[in-house]
Amino acid sequence: MKHIIAKYCILSLSLTMGAVFTGCIEETFPSQSATSEQVAADPKSLESIVNSIAHYTIETATYGSRDYKDGALPGYMFARDVMCEDFPVSDTDWDWFGSLARAVNDDWGALPYYYFYTLVDKANDMLKQTDLDNVPEESRAMVGNLLGYRAMSYFELARMYEFQPTGFAQLDNQAASDGIMGLTVPIVEARDYSVAELVANPRAPFQKMYRFIWSDLCRAEELLEGYQRPKVSLMDENVIHGFKARFWLELASRFDRSPEDLSVQLREEGAADGYRDLGVSTALECYQNAEAEASKVIAGGFTPVTEEEWTDPDAGFCKPTPAWVWGSYITTTEENPGRWYSFNAWTSTEAAWGWTGTDYNCFRCISSYLYSTIPDADWRKKSWIDPEFANDGEKIAEHYRIRQPASYTSRYPAYANLKFRVPDLSSYSMGLTCCTPFMRVEEMILLRAEALYHTQGLAAAKSALEDFVNTYRYTDGSYECTASTYDNFIKALMNQRRIEFWGEGIVYYDYKRLRLQVNRTPVGTNYPENYRLVSIAGYVAPWMNAYISEYAVSMKNSGFKGNPNFSGIVTPQ
């Protein structure tokens, strides 16, 4: 186990908070009683390891301290929405993500770095024992899952940590002078590393990282062919197709905006590093691939969430539906992530035991502006408390499917969340037996609509968008996309994505890849005054370029040069 401990000491350069930074984490994965070689040779043991990795998506305190809680993958979904413009809070006193919402750096960026590299390390420990060209039939699906989880982790890291221009000269000039433009994160493969290699492991350029991720996705798809998974938390071919769709749309947006980056990528093809070539030469081919991969998921037997499923007070967005392509899976109280530091404790309006309950009143809301764009014909409007009924328990009970008495619901402020429910209100241990969606078929439908704009034109894209909204979301078929330009179409599409995926951490990556402005100051905004930030149009909001402190970098990895510190650059308006 020494190589694992060593890697945790060095890889976790993000451990900058309190006592966590002072020591290494003695991870005993997979166990003290069996070596990774023994586990890899036993298909049943390998399956248990993959299940433990799937469960890691909902563990809290994943960086080894009970003093700091990240909420695992659902927590990062939550945090990504905090960075956008549709996720205000009703009371800032108990807002766990307040500094992130205000763009005040408190080393939050260190947490996902540690989390996803821990997933990488868990996968690598098994993959290094595997001949990927000769995987036994009985182990193919589990090895495919390991590759899928590793690809997912690197794709998350690459998009979060690559610095994109912000329009603020202080940050952009520093990034240029530091030589970090176009750099993602260090690649750690499935092999033993010396300490010398790890302490001087530089950030990989995007063109290398893309090929590395693509290699894992392709091999995962091959190994998962025909696999019928027993639960939604494991990966199958459809999940990989979904990742590929996200991957190609990310690259398409980049290469469409920057032909120079495409040229850099093309020069990388054929590199002698063992990674697969992307096999594309134009941004259009990337859009075509995104459309094709999304279409495979759509054809995979999934159906969009219905109004009944969405508004179900006992199961709304906390139990899998036929729309879920991939998500967490919790069925027992022993698996729940903890009373205070979990996605549902932060989001659930009904729960008396979370941050909204008792004396905390920290309700998570939708932005008043986005809510104002939702017509009554759109049944998703029921996902948030109408300001007309706010703090009126009787009216709330009359207009929504509520389980709490009027004496309790009279606390519910305007725009408070009713999208994410909990299955049981009696206790937090029962209430937190919640599953969380990580990928839904609706994402693929809307992703395909965007790709269609580039492959078949505006009319085809508008038709796809209108068909989805009128078939699955509007009760009267009245939705019409009136866009006549690309910018207007993207605005209409993003409006639907922001409504559809509120709280699911999806649109953060849209804001970053499309360089969309974050504006929390529309007339009548319900954002607290010190959260009212505005980024520069045509650039990435500075706080979306994840930051890790220079102290941590210099102590743990001399080869890693961090992003500029965005704290204090943008002030409330």
Coordinates of C-alpha atoms in Angstrom, one line a residue, residues 6 15 92 117 135 179 313 322 350 358 377 380 392 401 421 430 506 526 566 569:
A6 CA 2.9 8.2 -1.4
L15 CA -5.0 19.8 0.8
T92 CA -26.7 34.2 3.7
Y117 CA -7.8 12.5 -8.2
V135 CA -9.3 -8.5 -20.5
G179 CA 2.6 30.1 -19.3
P313 CA -43.5 14.7 -3.3
P322 CA -36.6 6.0 -17.0
E350 CA -39.3 20.5 3.0
T358 CA -35.4 24.6 12.3
A377 CA -48.1 26.5 -19.6
R380 CA -41.8 22.9 -14.5
D392 CA -48.7 31.7 2.8
R401 CA -47.9 18.8 -3.6
R421 CA -37.5 16.3 -2.7
M430 CA -34.5 8.1 6.3
I506 CA -24.9 21.0 -16.0
N526 CA -33.5 38.1 -5.6
F566 CA -9.6 35.5 -8.7
I569 CA -11.3 40.8 -8.8

